[in-house]
Coordinates of C-alpha atoms and ligand atoms in Angstrom, one line a residue:
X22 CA 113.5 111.6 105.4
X23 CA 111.1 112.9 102.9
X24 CA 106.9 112.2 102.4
X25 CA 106.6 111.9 98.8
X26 CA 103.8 111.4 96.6
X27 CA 102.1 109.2 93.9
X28 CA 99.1 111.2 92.2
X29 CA 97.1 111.0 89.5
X30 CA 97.1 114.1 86.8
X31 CA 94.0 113.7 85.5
X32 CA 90.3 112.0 86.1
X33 CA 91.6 109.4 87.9
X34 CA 91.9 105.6 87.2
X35 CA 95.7 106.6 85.4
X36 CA 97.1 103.5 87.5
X37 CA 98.4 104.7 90.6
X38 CA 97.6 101.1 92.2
X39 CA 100.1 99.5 90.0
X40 CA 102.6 102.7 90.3
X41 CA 102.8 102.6 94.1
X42 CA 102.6 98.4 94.3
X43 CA 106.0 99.2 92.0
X44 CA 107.9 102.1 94.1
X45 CA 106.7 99.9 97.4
X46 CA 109.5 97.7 96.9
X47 CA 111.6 100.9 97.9
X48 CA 109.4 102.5 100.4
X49 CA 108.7 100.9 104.6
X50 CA 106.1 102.9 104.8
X51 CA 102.9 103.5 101.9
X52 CA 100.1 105.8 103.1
X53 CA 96.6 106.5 101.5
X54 CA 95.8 110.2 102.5
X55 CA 92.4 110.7 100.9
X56 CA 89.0 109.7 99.5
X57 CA 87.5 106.1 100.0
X58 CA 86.1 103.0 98.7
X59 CA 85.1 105.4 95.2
X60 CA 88.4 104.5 94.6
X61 CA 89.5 101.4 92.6
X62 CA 93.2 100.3 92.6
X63 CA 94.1 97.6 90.4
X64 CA 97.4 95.6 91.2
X65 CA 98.3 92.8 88.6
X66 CA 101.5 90.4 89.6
X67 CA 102.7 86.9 89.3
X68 CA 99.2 86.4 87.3
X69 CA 97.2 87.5 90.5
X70 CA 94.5 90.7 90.4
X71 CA 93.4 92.9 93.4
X72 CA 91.2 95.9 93.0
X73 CA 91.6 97.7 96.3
X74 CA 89.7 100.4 97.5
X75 CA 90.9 101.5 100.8
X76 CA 93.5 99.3 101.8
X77 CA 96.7 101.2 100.7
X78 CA 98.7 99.3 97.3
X79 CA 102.0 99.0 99.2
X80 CA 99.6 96.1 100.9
X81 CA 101.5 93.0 98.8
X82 CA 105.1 94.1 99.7
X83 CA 106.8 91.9 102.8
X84 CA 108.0 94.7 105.2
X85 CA 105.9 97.2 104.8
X86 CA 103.9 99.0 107.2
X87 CA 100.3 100.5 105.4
X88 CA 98.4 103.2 107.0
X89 CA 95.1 104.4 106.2
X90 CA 95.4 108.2 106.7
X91 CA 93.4 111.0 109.2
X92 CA 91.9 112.1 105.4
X93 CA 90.4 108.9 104.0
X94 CA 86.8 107.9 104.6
X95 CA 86.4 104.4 105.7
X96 CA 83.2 101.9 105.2
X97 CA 84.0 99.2 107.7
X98 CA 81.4 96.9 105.1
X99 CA 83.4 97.5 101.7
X100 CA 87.0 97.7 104.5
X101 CA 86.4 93.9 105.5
X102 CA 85.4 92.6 102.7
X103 CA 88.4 93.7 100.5
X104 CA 91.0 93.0 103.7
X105 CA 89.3 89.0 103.7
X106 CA 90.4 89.2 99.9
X107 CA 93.5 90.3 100.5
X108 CA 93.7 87.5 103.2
X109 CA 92.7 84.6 101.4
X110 CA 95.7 85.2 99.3
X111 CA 98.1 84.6 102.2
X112 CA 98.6 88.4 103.0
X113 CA 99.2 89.2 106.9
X114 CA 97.4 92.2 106.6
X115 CA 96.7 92.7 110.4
X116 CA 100.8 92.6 110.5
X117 CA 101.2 95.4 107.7
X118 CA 97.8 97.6 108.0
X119 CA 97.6 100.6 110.6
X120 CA 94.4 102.9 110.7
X121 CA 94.2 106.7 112.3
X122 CA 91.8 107.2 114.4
X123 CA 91.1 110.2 112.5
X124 CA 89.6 108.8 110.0
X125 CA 86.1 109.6 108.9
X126 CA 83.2 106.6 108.8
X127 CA 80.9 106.2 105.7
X128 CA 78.0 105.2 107.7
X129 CA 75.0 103.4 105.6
X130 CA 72.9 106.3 105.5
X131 CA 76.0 108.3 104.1
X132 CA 75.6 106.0 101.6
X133 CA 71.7 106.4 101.3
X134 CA 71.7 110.5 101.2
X135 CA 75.0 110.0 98.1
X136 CA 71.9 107.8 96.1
X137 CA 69.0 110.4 97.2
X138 CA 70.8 113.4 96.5
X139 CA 72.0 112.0 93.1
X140 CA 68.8 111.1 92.2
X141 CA 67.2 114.4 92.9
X142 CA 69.9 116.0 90.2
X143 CA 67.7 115.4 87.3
X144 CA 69.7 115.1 84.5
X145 CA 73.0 117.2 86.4
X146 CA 74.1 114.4 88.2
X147 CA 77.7 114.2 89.2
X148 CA 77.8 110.5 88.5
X149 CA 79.2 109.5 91.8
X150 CA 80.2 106.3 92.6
X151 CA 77.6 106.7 95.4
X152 CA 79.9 104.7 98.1
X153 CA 78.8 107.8 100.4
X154 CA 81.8 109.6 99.9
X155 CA 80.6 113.3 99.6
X156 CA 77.9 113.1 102.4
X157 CA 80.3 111.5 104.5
X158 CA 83.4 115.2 104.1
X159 CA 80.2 117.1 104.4
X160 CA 79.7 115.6 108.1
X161 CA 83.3 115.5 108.5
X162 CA 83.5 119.5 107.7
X163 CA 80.0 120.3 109.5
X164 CA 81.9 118.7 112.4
X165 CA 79.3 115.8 113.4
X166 CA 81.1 113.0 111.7
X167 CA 82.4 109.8 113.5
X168 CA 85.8 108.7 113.1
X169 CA 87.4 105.3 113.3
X170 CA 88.8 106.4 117.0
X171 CA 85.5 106.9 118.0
X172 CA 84.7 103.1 118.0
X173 CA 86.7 102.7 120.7
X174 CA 84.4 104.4 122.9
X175 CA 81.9 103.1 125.0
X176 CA 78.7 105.4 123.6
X177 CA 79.9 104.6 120.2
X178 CA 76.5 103.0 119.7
X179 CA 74.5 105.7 121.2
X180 CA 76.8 108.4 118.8
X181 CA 76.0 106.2 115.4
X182 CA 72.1 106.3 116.4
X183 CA 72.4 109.9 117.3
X184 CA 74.0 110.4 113.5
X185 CA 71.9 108.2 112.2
X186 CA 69.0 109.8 113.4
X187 CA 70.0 113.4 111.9
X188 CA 70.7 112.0 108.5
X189 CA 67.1 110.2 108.4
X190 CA 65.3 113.7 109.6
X191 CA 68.0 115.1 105.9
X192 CA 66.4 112.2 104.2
X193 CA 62.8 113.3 104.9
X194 CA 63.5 116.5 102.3
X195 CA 64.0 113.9 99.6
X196 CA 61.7 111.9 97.4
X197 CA 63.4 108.9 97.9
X198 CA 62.4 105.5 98.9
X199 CA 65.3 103.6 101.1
X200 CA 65.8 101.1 103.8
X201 CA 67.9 102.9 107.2
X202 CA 68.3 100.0 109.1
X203 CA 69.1 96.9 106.0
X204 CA 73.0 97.3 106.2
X205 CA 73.4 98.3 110.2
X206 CA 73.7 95.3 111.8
X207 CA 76.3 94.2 108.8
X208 CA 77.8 97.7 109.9
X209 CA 78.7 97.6 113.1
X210 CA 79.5 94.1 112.8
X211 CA 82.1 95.3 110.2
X212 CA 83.2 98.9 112.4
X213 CA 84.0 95.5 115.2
X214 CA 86.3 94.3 112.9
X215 CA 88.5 97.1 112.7
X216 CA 89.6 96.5 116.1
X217 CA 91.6 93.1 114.2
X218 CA 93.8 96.3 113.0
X219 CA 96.2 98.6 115.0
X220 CA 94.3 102.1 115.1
X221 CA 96.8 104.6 115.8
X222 CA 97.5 108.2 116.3
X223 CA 98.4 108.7 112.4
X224 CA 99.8 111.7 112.2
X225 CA 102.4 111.2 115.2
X226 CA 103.1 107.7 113.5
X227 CA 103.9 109.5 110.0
X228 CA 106.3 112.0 111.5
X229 CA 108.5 109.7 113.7
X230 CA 108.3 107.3 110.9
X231 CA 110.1 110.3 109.0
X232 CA 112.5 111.6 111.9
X233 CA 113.6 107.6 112.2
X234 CA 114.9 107.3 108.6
X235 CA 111.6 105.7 107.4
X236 CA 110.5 107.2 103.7
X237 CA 106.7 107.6 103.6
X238 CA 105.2 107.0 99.8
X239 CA 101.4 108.8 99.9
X240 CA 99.0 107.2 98.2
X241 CA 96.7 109.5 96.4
X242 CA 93.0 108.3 95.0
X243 CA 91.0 109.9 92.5
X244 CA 92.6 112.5 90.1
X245 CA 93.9 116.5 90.3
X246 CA 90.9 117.1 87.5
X247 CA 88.2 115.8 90.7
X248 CA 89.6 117.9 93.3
X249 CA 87.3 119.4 95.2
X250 CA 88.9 122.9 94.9
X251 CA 90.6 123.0 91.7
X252 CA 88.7 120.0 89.6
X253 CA 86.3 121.1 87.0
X254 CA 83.4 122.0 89.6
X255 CA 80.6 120.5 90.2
X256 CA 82.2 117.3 88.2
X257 CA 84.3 116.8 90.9
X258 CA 84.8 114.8 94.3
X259 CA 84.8 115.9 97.3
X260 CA 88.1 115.7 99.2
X261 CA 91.5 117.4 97.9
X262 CA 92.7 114.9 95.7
X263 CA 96.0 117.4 95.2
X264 CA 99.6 117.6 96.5
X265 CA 98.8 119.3 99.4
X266 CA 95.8 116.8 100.5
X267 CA 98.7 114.5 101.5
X268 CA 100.0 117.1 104.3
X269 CA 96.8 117.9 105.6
X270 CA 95.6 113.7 105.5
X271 CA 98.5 112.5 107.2
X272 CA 99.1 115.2 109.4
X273 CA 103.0 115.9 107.7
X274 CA 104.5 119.5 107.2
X275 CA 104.9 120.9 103.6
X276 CA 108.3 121.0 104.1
X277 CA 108.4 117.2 104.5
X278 CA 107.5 116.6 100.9
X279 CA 109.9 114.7 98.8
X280 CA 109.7 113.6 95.2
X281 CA 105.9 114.3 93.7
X282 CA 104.9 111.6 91.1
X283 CA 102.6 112.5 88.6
X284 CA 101.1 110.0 86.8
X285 CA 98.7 110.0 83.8
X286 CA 97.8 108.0 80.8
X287 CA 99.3 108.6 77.7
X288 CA 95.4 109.4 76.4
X289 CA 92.8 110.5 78.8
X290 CA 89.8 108.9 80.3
X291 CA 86.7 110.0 82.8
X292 CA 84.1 108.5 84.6
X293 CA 80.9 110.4 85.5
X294 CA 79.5 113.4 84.2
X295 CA 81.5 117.2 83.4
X296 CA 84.1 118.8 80.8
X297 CA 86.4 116.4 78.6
X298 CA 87.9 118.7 76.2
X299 CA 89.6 115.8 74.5
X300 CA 86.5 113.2 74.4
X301 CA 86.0 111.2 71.6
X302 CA 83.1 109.8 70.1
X303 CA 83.9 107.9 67.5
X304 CA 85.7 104.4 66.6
X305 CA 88.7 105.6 67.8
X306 CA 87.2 106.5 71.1
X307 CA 86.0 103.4 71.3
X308 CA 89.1 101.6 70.5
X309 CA 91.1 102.9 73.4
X310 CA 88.1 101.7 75.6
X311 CA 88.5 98.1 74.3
X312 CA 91.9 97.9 74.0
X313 CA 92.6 99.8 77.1
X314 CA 89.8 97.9 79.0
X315 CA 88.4 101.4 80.3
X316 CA 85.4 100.4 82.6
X317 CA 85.6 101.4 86.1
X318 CA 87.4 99.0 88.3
X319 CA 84.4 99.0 91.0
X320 CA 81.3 100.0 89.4
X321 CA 82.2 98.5 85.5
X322 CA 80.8 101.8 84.4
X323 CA 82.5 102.3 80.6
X324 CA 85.2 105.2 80.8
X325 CA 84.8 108.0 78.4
X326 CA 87.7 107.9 76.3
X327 CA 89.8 110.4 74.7
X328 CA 93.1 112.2 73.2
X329 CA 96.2 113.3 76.0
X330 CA 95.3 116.8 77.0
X331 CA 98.3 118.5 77.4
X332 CA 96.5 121.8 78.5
X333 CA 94.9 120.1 81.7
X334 CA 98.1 117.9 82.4
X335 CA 100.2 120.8 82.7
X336 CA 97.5 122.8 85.1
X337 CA 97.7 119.5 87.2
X338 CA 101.5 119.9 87.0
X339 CA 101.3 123.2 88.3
X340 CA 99.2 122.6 91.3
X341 CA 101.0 119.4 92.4
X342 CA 104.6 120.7 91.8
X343 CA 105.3 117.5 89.9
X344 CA 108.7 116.3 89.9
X345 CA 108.7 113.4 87.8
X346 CA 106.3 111.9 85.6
X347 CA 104.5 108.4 85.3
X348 CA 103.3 107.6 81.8
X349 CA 101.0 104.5 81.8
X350 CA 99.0 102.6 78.9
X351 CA 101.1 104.4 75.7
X352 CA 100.5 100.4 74.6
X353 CA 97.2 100.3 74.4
X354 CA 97.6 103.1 71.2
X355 CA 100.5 100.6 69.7
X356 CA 98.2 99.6 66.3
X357 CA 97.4 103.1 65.9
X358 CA 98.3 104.9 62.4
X359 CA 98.2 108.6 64.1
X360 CA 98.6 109.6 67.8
X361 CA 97.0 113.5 68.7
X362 CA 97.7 115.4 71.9
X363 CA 95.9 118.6 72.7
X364 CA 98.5 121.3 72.8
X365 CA 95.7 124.1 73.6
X366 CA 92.0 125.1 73.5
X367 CA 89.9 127.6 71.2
X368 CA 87.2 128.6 74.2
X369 CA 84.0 130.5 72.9
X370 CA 86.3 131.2 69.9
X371 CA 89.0 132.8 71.8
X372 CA 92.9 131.0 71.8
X373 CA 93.8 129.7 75.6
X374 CA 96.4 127.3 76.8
X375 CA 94.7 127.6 80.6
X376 CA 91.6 125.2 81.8
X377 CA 88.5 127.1 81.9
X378 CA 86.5 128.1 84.8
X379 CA 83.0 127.6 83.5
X380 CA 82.4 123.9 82.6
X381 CA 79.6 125.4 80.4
X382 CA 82.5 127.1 78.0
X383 CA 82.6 125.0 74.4
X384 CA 86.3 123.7 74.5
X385 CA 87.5 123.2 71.4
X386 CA 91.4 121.3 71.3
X387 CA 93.9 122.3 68.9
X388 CA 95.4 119.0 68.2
X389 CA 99.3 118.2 67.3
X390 CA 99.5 114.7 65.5
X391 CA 102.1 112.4 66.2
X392 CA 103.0 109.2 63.5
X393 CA 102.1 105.8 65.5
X394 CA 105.0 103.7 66.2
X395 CA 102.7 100.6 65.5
X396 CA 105.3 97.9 67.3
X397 CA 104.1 96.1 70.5
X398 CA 105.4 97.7 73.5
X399 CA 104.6 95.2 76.4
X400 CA 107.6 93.5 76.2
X401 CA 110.2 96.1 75.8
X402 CA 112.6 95.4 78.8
X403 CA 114.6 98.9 78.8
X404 CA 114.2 102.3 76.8
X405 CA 116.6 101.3 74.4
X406 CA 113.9 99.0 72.7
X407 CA 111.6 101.9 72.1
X408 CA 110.4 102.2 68.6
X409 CA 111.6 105.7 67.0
X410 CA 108.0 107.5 66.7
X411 CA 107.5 106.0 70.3
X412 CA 110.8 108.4 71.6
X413 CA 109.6 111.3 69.6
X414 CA 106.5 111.1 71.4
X415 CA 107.6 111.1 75.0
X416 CA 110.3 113.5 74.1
X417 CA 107.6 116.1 72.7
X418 CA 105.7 115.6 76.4
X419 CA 109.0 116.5 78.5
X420 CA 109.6 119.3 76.5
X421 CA 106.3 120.6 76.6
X422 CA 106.0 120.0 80.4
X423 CA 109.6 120.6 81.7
X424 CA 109.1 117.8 83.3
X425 CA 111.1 114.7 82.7
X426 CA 109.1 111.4 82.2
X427 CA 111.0 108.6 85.0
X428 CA 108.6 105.8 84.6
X429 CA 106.9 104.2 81.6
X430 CA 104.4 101.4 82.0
X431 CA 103.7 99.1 79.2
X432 CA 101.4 96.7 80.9
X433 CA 99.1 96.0 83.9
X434 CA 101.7 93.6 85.4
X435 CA 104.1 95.2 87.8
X436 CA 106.9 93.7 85.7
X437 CA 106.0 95.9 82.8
X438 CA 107.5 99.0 84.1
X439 CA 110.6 100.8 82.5
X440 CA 112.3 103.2 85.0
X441 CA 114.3 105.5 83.5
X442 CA 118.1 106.1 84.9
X443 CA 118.6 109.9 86.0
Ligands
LIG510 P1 94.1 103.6 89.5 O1 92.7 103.9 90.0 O2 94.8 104.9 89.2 O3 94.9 102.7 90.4 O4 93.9 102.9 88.1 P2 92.8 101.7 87.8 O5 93.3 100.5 88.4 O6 91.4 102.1 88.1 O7 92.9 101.7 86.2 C1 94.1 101.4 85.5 C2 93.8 100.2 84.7 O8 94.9 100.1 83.7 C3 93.9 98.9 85.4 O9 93.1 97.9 84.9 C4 95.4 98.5 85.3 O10 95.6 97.1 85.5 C5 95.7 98.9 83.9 N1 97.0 99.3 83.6 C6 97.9 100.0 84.4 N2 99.0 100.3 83.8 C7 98.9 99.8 82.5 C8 99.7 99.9 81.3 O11 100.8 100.5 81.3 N3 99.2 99.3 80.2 C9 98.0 98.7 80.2 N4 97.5 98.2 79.1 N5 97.2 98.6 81.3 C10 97.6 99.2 82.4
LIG511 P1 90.6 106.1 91.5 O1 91.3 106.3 92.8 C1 87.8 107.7 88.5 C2 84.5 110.2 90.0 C3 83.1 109.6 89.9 C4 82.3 110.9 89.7 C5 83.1 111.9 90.7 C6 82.5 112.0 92.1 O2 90.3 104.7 91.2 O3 91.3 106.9 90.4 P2 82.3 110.4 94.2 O4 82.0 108.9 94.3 O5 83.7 110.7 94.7 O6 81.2 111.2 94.7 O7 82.3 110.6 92.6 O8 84.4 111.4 90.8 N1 85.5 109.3 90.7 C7 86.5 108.6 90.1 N2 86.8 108.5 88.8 N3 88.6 107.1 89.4 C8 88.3 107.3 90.8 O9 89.2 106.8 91.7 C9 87.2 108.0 91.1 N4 86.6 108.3 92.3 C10 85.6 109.1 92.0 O10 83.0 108.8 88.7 O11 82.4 111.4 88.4
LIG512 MG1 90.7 103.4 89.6

């Protein structure tokens, strides 16, 4: 039995909510394997919406088992109050949800040195979502963090005030006014409440959930472009948002891996600051935000909007080893007289089709045009319905990225996804 993957190719927000709510049908088991409540995952079906943020989107699906990987960092706060949502629609989440005890905790002053360091940036800020998430890997890698198995112990309290204590000495190197103590009782109130939820040894679970005929579907968050290591740095975020970031949060070989699922929107979008070669500025720009409703899912912060980027796509294929593509939100461009894609980049005046290392570099895309199809696409029901410039369109992708396109998605609703027969 394999582990494979659902990630997003670009800065995130492509739809991998509604991707993996879809493949859940076909999958027992759906993991999350990194980042944490920056994410947002938006799951529209039977004229319901969820936005979920750490509970893994396989969450609405009778007869599956969710687990929160070893990689993920968890804020008990933002965790209960998304699982009560998710309750109050009838969901038995205590029945379908298993945590690892190796997950990280956002603690509130995580969340208190995201906002000070940000705000000591100056005009370089990052643009976090400032859910604590960066502070909370740099613990985790300067090996003081506290982890969900950790509650369990008896001088739990004693370990939080000892953290707790070292990140408000941090703080004192900061201009910045803040209240330690006005979320901690709500805290550890909310770290009680993940006892409701089976915390197991994750990565033992994963692999004898693979060696007893159980496929694994991993969850990834945020986008290949805000990976840590190979995301346009500094813009980036801070865990390994990458193919290999499911191995190493969920505690599965690299030979395990399966089917890799890249998804991306058929134009781009970013939130926060750093490069986006494709941006636009103008109207059109600004129709893909309206139409495509591009504000961030959590925060409501406007998405910068802007052309496919083929040069950046097929760098994310590269690192992921994609094997099949996911092309979401092609509808949103359906009243469009002209579609472009960026087929390469003129950088400081020189031809490149590779991403560049200095986010400083002027990026220039060399643009290929495509004629709109200009039908409505949200209710085509199968491929064959697919307006002619609309075929010519994804057939340009695929050959560009030798990589065939499986899954189109023509809608938010989990109906309104074509798969493609082999
Ligand atoms: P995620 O973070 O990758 O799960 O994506 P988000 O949920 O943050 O953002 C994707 C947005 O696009 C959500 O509002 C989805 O409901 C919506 N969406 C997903 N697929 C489609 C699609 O094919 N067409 C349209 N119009 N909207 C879609
Ligand atoms: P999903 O899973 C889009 C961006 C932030 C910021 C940078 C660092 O919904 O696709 P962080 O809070 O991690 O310190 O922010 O990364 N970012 C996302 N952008 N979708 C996300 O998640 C994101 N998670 C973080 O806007 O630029
Ligand atoms: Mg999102």
């Amino acid at each position: 039995m394999k582990l494979d993957v659902v990630l997003g190719l670009q800065w995130g927000d492509e739809g991998k909510g509604k991707i993996v709510d879809v493949l859940a049908e076909t999958y027992p088991v759906i993991a999350r394997f990194q980042g944490g409540p920056n994410a947002g995952h938006s799951i529209h079906f039977e004229g319901k919406k969820f936005v979920l943020r750490s509970v893994p989107s396989g969450s609405f699906r009778k007869g599956t088992i969710n687990i929160i990987g070893s990689g993920v960092v968890l804020d008990p706060i933002t965790f209960r109050e998304e699982c009560e949502n998710i309750k109050a629609a009838g969901i038995p989440l205590e029945e379908r949800l298993y945590i690892s005890k190796k997950t990280h905790l956002i603690l509130p002053t995580h969340r208190i040195i995201d906002a000070a360091q940000e705000a000591s940036k100056g005009k370089s800020k990052i643009g976090s979502t400032l859910k604590g998430i960066g502070p909370t890997y740099t613990d985790k890698v300067s090996r003081v963090g506290l982890r969900v198995g950790d509650i369990l112990a008896p001088n739990f309290h004693e370990r939080f005030e000892a953290l707790k204590a070292k990140h408000i000495e941090y703080l004192k190197g900061f201009d910045f006014e803040y209240n330690a103590e006005e979320h901690e009782q709500e805290w550890l109130e909310a770290a009680e409440y993940l006892k409701n939820f089976k915390i197991i040894d994750g990565e033992y679970f994963a692999n004898e959930c693979l060696d007893t005929n159980k496929n694994i579907l991993a969850e990834g968050a945020q986008g290949s472009m805000l990976d840590i290591d190979f995301g346009s740095y500094p813009f980036v975020t801070s865990s390994n948002t990458i193919c290999p970031g499911a191995c190493v949060g969920l505690g599965v070989a690299p030979g395990r891996i399966g089917r890799v699922y890249g998804i991306f929107k058929a134009y781009c979008t970013r939130v926060g600051s750093g490069p986006f070669p494709t941006e636009l500025f103008d109207e059109t720009g600004e129709e893909l935000r309206n139409k495509g409703f591009e504000y961030g899912a959590v925060t409501g912060r406007p998405r910068r909007c802007g052309w496919l980027d083929l040069v950046a796509l097929k760098y994310a294929i590269m690192l992921n080893g994609v094997t099949d593509l996911i092309m979401m939100k092609a509808d949103v461009m359906d009243t469009f007289d002209t579609i472009k894609v960026a087929t390469g980049y003129m950088v400081n005046g020189e031809p490149t089709n590779k991403f560049p290392f200095d986010t400083q570099s002027e990026i220039v895309p060399v643009y290929k045009e495509f004629k709109g199809w200009k039908k409505p696409l949200c209710d085509t029901k199968s491929e064959s319905e697919f307006p002619y410039e609309f075929r010519v369109f994804i057939k340009f992708i695929e050959e560009e990225l030798k990589v065939p396109v499986k899954i189109i998605s023509v809608g938010p609703d989990r109906e309104q996804t074509i798969i493609r027969e082999d």
